[in-house]
Short mmCIF file of C-alpha atoms in Angstrom, two decimals:
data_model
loop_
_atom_site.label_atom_id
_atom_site.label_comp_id
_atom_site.label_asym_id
_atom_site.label_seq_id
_atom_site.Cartn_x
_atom_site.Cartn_y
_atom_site.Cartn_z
CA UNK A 1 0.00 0.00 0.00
CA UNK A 2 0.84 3.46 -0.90
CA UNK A 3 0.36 6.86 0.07
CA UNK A 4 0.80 9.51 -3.21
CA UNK A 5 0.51 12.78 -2.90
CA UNK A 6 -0.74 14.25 -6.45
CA UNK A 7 -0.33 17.62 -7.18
CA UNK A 8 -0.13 20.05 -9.60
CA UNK A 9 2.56 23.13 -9.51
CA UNK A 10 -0.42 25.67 -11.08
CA UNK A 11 -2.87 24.53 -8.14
CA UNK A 12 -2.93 26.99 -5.50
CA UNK A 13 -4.20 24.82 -2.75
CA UNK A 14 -1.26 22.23 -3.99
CA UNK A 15 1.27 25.14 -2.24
CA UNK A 16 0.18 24.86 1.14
CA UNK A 17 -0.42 21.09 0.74
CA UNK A 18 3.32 20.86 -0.51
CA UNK A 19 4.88 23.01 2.13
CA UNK A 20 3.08 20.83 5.54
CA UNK A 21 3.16 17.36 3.85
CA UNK A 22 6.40 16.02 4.93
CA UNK A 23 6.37 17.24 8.87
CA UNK A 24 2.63 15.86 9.27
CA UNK A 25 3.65 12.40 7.25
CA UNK A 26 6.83 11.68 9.52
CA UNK A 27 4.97 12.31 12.35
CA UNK A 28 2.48 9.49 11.60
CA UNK A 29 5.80 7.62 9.92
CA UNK A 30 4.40 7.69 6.58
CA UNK A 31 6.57 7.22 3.36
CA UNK A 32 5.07 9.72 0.58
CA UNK A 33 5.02 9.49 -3.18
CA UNK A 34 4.87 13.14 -4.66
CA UNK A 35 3.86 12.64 -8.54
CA UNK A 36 3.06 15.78 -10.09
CA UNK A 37 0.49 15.80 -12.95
CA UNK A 38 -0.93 18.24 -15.24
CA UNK A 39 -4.79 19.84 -14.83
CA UNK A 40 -4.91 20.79 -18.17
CA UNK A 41 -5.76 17.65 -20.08
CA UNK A 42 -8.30 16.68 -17.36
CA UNK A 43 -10.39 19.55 -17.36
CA UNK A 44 -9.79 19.62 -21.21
CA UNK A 45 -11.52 15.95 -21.43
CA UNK A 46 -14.11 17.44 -18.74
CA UNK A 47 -14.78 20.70 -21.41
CA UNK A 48 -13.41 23.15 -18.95
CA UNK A 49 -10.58 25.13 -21.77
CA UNK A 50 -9.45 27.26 -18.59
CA UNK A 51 -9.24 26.75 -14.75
CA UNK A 52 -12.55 26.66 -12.86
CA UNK A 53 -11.43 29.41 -10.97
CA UNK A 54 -11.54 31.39 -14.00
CA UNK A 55 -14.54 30.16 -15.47
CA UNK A 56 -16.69 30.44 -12.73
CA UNK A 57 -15.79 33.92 -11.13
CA UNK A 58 -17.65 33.91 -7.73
CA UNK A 59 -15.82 30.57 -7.11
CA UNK A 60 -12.31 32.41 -8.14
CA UNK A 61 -13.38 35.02 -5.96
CA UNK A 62 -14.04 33.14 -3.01
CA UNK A 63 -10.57 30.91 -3.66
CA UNK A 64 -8.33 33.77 -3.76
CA UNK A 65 -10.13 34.92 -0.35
CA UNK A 66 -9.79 31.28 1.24
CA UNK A 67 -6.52 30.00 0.14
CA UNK A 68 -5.21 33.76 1.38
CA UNK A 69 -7.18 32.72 4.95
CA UNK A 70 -5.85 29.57 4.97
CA UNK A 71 -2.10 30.25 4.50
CA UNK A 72 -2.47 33.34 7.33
CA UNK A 73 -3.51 30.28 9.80
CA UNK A 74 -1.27 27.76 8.66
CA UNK A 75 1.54 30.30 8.74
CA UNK A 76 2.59 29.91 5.15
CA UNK A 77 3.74 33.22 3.18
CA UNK A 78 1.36 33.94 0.26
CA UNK A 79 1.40 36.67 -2.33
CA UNK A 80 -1.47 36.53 -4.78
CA UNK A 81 0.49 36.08 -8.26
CA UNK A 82 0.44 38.39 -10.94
CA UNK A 83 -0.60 35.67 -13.39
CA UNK A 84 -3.03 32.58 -12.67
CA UNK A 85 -2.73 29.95 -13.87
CA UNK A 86 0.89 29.82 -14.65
CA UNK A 87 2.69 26.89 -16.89
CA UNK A 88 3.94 23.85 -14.37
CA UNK A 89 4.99 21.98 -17.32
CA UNK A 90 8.53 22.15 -17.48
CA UNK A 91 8.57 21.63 -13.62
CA UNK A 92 6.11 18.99 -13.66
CA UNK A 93 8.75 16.71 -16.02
CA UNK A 94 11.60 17.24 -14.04
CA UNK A 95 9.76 16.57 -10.50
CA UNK A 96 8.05 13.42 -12.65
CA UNK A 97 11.37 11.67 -13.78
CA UNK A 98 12.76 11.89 -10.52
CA UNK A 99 10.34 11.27 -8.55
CA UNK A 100 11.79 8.65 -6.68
CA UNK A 101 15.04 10.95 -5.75
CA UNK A 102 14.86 12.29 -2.20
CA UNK A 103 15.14 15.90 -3.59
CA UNK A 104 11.89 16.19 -5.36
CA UNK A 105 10.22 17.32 -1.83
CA UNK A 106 12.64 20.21 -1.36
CA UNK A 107 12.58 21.19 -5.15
CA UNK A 108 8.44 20.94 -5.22
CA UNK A 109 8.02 23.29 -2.37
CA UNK A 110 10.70 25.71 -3.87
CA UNK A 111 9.05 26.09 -7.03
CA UNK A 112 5.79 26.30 -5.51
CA UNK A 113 6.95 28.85 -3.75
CA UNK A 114 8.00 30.80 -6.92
CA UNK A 115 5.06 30.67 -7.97
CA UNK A 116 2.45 31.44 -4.70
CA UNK A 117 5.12 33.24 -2.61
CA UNK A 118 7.41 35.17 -4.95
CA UNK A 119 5.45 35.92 -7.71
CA UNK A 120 7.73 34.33 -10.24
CA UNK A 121 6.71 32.86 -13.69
CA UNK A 122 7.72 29.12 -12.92
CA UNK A 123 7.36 28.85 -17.13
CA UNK A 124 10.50 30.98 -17.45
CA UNK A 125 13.64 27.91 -17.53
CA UNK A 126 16.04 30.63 -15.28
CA UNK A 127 13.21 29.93 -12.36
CA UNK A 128 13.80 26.57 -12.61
CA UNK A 129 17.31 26.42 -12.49
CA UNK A 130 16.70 28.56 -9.48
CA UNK A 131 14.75 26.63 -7.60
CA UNK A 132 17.14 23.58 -8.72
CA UNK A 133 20.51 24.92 -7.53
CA UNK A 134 18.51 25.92 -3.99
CA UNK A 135 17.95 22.41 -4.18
CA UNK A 136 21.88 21.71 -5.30
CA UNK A 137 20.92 20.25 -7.99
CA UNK A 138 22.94 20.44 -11.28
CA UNK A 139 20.16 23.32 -13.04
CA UNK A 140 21.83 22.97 -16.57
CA UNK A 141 21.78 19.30 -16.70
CA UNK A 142 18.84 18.54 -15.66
CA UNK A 143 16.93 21.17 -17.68
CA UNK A 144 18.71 19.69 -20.95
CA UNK A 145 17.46 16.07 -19.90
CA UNK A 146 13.39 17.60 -19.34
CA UNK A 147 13.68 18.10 -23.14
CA UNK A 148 13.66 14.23 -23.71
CA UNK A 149 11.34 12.65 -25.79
CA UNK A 150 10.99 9.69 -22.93
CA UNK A 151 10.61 12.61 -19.98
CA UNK A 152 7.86 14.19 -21.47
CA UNK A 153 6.51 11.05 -22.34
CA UNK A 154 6.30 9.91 -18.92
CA UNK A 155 4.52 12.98 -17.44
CA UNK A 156 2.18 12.17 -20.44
CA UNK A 157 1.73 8.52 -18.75
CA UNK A 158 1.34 10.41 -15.52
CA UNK A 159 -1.34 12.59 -16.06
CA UNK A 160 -3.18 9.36 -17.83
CA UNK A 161 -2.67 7.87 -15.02
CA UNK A 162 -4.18 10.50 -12.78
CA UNK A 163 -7.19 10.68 -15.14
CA UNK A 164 -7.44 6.79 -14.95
CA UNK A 165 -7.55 7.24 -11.10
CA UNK A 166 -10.41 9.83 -11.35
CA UNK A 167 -8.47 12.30 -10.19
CA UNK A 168 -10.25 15.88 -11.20
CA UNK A 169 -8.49 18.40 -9.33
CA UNK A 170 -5.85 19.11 -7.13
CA UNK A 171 -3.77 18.50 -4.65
CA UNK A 172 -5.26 14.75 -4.48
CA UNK A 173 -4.44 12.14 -1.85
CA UNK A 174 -4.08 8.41 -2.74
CA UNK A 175 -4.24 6.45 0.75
CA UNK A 176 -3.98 3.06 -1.07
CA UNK A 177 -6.80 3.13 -3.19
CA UNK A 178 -8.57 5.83 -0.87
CA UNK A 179 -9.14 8.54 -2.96
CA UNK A 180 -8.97 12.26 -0.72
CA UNK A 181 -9.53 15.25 -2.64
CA UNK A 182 -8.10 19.28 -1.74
CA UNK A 183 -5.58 20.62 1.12
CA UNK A 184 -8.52 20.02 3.46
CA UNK A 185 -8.33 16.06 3.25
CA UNK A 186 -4.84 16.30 3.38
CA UNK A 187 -4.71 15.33 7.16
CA UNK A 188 -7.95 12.92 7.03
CA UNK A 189 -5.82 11.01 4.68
CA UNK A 190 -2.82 10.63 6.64
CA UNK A 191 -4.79 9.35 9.34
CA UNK A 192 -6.94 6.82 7.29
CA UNK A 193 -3.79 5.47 5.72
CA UNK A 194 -2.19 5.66 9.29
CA UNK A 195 -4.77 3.37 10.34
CA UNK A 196 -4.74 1.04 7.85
CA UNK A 197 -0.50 0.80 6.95
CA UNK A 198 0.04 -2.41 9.04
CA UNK A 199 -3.02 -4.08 7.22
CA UNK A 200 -1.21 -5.46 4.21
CA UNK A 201 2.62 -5.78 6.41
CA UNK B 1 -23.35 40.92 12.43
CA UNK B 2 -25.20 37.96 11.42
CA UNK B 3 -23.89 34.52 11.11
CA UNK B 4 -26.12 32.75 8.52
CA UNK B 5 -26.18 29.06 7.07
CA UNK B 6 -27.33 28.95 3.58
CA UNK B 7 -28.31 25.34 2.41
CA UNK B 8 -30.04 23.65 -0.52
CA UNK B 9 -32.28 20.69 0.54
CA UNK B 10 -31.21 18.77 -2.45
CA UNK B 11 -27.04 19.04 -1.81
CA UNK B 12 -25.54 16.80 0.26
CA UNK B 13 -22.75 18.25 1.81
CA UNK B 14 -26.17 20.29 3.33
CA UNK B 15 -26.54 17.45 5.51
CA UNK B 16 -24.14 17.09 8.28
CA UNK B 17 -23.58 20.33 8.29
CA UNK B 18 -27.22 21.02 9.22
CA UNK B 19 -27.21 17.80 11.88
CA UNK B 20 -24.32 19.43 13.34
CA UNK B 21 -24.53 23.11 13.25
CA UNK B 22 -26.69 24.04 15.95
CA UNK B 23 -24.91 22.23 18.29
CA UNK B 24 -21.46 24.02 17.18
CA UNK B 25 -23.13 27.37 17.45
CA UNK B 26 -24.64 27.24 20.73
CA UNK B 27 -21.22 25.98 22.04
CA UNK B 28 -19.65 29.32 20.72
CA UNK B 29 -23.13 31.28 22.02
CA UNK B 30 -23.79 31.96 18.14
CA UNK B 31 -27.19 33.01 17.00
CA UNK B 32 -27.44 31.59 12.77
CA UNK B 33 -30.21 32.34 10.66
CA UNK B 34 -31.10 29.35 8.30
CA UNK B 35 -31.32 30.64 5.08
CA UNK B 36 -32.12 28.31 2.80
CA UNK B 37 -31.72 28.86 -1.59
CA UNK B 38 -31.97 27.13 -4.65
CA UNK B 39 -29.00 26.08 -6.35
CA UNK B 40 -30.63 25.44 -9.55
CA UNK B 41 -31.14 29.09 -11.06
CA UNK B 42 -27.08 29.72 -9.96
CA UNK B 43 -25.85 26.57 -11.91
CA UNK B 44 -27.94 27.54 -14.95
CA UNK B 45 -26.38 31.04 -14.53
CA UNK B 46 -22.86 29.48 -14.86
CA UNK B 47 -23.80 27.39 -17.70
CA UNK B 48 -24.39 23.99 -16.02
CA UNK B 49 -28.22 22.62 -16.55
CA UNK B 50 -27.62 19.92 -13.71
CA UNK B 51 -25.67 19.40 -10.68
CA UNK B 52 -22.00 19.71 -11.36
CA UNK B 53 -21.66 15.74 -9.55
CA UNK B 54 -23.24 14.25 -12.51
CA UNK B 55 -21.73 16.92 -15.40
CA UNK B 56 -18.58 15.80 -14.20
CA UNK B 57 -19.21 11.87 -13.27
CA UNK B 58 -15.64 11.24 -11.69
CA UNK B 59 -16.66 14.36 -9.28
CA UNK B 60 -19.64 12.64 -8.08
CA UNK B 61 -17.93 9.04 -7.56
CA UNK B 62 -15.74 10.74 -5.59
CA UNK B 63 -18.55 12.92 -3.78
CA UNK B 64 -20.47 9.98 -2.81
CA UNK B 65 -17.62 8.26 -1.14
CA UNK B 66 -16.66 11.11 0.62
CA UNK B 67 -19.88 12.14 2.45
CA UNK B 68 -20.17 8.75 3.05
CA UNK B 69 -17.24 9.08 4.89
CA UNK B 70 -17.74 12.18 6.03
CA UNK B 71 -20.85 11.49 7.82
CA UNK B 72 -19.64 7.55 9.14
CA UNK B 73 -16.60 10.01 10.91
CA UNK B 74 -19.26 12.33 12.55
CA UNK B 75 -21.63 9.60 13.38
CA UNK B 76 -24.66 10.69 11.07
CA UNK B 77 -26.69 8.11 9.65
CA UNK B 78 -26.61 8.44 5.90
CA UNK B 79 -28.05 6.28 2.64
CA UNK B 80 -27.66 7.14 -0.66
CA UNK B 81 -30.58 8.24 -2.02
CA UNK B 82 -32.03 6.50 -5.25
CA UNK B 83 -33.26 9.71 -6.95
CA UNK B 84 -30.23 12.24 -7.08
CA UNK B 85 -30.60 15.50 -6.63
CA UNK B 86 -34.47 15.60 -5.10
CA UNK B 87 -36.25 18.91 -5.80
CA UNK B 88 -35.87 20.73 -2.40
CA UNK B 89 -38.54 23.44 -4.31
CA UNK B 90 -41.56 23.02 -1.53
CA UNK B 91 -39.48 22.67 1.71
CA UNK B 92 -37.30 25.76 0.84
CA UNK B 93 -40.49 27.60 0.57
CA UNK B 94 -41.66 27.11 3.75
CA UNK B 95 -38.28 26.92 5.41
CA UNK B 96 -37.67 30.63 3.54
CA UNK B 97 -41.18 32.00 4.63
CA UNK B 98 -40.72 30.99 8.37
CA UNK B 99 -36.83 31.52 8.63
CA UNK B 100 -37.43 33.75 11.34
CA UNK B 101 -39.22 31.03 13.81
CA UNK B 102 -37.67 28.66 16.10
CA UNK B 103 -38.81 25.61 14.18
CA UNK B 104 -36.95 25.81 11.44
CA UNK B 105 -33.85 23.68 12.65
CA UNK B 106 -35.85 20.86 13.55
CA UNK B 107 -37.88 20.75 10.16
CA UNK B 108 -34.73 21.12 7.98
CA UNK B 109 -33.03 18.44 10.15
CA UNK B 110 -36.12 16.31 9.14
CA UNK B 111 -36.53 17.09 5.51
CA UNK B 112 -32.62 16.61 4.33
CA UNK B 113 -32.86 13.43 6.85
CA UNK B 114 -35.95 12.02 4.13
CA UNK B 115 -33.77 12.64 1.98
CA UNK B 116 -30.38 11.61 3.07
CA UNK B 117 -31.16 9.43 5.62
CA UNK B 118 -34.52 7.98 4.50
CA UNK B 119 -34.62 7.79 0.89
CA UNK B 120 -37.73 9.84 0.53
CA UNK B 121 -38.57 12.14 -1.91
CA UNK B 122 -38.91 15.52 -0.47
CA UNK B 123 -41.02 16.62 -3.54
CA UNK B 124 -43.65 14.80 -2.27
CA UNK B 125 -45.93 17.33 -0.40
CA UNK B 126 -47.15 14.19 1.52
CA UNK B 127 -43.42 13.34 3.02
CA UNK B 128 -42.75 17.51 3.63
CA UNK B 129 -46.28 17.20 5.23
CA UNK B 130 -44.51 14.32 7.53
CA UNK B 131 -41.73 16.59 8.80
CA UNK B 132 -44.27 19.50 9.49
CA UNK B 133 -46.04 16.97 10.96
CA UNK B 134 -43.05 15.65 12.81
CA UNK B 135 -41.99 19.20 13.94
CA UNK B 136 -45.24 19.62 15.69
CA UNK B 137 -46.98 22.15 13.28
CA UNK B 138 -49.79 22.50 11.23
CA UNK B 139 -48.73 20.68 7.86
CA UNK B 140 -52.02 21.84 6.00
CA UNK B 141 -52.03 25.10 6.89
CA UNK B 142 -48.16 25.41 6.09
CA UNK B 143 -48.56 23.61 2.62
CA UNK B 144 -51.20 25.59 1.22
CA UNK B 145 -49.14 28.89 2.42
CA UNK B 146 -46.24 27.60 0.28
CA UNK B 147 -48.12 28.02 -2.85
CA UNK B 148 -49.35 31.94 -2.53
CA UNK B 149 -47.23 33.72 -4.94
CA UNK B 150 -45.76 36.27 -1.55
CA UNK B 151 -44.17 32.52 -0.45
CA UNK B 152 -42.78 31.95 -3.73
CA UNK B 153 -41.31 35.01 -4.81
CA UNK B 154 -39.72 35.73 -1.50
CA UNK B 155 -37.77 32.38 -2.00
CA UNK B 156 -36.67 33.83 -5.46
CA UNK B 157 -35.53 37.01 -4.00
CA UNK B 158 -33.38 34.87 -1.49
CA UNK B 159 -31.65 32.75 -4.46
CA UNK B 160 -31.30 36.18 -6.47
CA UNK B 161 -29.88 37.35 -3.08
CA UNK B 162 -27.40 34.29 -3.11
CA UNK B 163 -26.06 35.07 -6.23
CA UNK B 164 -25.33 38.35 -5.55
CA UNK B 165 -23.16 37.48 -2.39
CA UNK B 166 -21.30 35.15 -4.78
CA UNK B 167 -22.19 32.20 -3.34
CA UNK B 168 -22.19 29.49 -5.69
CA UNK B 169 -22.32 26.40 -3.88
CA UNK B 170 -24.00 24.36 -1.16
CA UNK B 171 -23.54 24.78 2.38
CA UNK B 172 -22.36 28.27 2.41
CA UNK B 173 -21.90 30.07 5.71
CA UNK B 174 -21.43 33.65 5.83
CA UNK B 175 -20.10 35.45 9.09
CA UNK B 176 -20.87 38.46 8.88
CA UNK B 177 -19.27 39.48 5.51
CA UNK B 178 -16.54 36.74 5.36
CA UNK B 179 -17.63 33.90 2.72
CA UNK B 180 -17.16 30.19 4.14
CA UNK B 181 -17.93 27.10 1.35
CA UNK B 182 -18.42 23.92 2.01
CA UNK B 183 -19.25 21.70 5.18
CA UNK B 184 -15.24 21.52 5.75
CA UNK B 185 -15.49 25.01 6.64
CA UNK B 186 -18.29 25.12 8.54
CA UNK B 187 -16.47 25.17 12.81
CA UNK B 188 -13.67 27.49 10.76
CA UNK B 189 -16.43 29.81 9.99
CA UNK B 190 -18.32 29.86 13.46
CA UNK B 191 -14.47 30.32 15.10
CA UNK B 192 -13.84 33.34 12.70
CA UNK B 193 -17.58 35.04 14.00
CA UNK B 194 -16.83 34.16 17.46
CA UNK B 195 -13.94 35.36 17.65
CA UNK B 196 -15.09 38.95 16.05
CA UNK B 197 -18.81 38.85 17.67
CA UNK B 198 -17.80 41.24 20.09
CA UNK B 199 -16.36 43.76 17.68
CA UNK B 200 -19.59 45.76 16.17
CA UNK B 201 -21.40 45.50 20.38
#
């Protein structure tokens, strides 16, 4: 049994998700598998051509007024950004490929943090290699592989996955095959797959 | 500053929050108003001719599941209903005409438990006449009221008033001014009043 933690680096209720996850899984000894995915496609094949937020303007409203409440409480730093959505793709491959490496935590949260804290376009490449060499990560190598035909193939795989999975938004919690939708699950889910981890062991 | 609890008979996340809320309230010494609205006219004014759980069919798998979670956690009883969603048209009616009376709890408690609970369908004037009935009141008198046109177009005005606080979803809590969505926000909300109730006295 598994615990993933899907997420999406244009999903502004993905950042605060991001930046608790790891302190509130090692409490409760849980090992976490952070697989990034793309919206896009999904609410493509659902009709949506834009974010919800954007479609449906009292719900933007409200999420901009929430996610802002919710980061004052949880004590995470949040600056509305300039543009919404912004392009996770070339971060989404590079978090993808790796996603086994221990850095991909570290890395996630500082590029989410571009992007919901800085006000940085995560789309621009010199962002990335930013947030990679906070990470010590080699920026130029790494940015070279994301251009692979087999790299962006497997994001592909991973958002078809996702889709498979009935995932339709994010940040989504798989507790084995428990599905727990938005930043407001995130801690039911820990404890159901808390719960249930010696089951299977 | 009023605290007030919109709901829509037919949604389900309506439910435990209205088998819960008075409870949480009186705790925190909160007076709400029970305000209840029609979703319908505020889909169709976003485009959507149905509830959003069936436009978008891995939404409501995941729905069901979760307030079927949701209400085994916070020890409600809860079926799913065969018919999905139940016109809540003749119960917000009367709810809306009376929301001023002391009643009202107990008969929305009973009418979203037909529903939710009971697999009835609360278009039926017979099972609405059931939870009047149950509630102690006159169910004859109160159904004919429901159809004078005063009745029905003061339950339109309270949708068009819905709309025009933004709120585009079902339950909806608003404290004061501050906008609350969803029953996961619903102790977050009466915290945030509480802790401001003093400020206008």
């Amino acid at each position: 049994m598994t615990f993933t933690f899907w997420f999406e680096f244009a999903s502004t209720y993905s950042y605060p998700a991001a930046m608790r996850l790891e302190h509130l899984a090692a409490e409760r000894d849980i090992e976490v598998r952070w697989q990034p995915f793309l919206l896009g496609p999904i609410f493509q094949a659902q009709g949506w051509n834009d974010t919800p937020f954007k479609l449906y303007p009292a719900k933007g409203r409200y999420m901009w007024r929430d996610i802002e409440r919710i980061c004052e409480r949880d004590g995470i730093r949040f600056r509305r950004p300039s543009q919404f959505p912004r392009n996770g793709l070339l971060a989404a491959r590079i978090a993808n490929w790796h996603a086994e490496e221990p850095w991909v935590p570290a890395f996630v949260r500082s590029v989410l943090r571009a992007n919901f804290e800085h006000d940085e376009d995560i789309a621009d490449p010199q962002v990335i290699a930013n947030c990679l060499a906070e990470a010590n990560l080699d920026a130029e190598v790494l940015l070279k592989q994301s251009q692979q035909p087999e790299v962006k193939e497997s994001l592909r795989a991973a958002t078809e996955q996702a889709q498979a999975l009935d995932i339709f938004g994010a940040p989504f919690f798989m507790a084995g095959t428990e599905p727990f939708w938005g930043y407001d699950r995130m801690e039911q889910a820990l404890d159901w797959y808390e719960a249930r981890m010696g089951e299977e062991e």
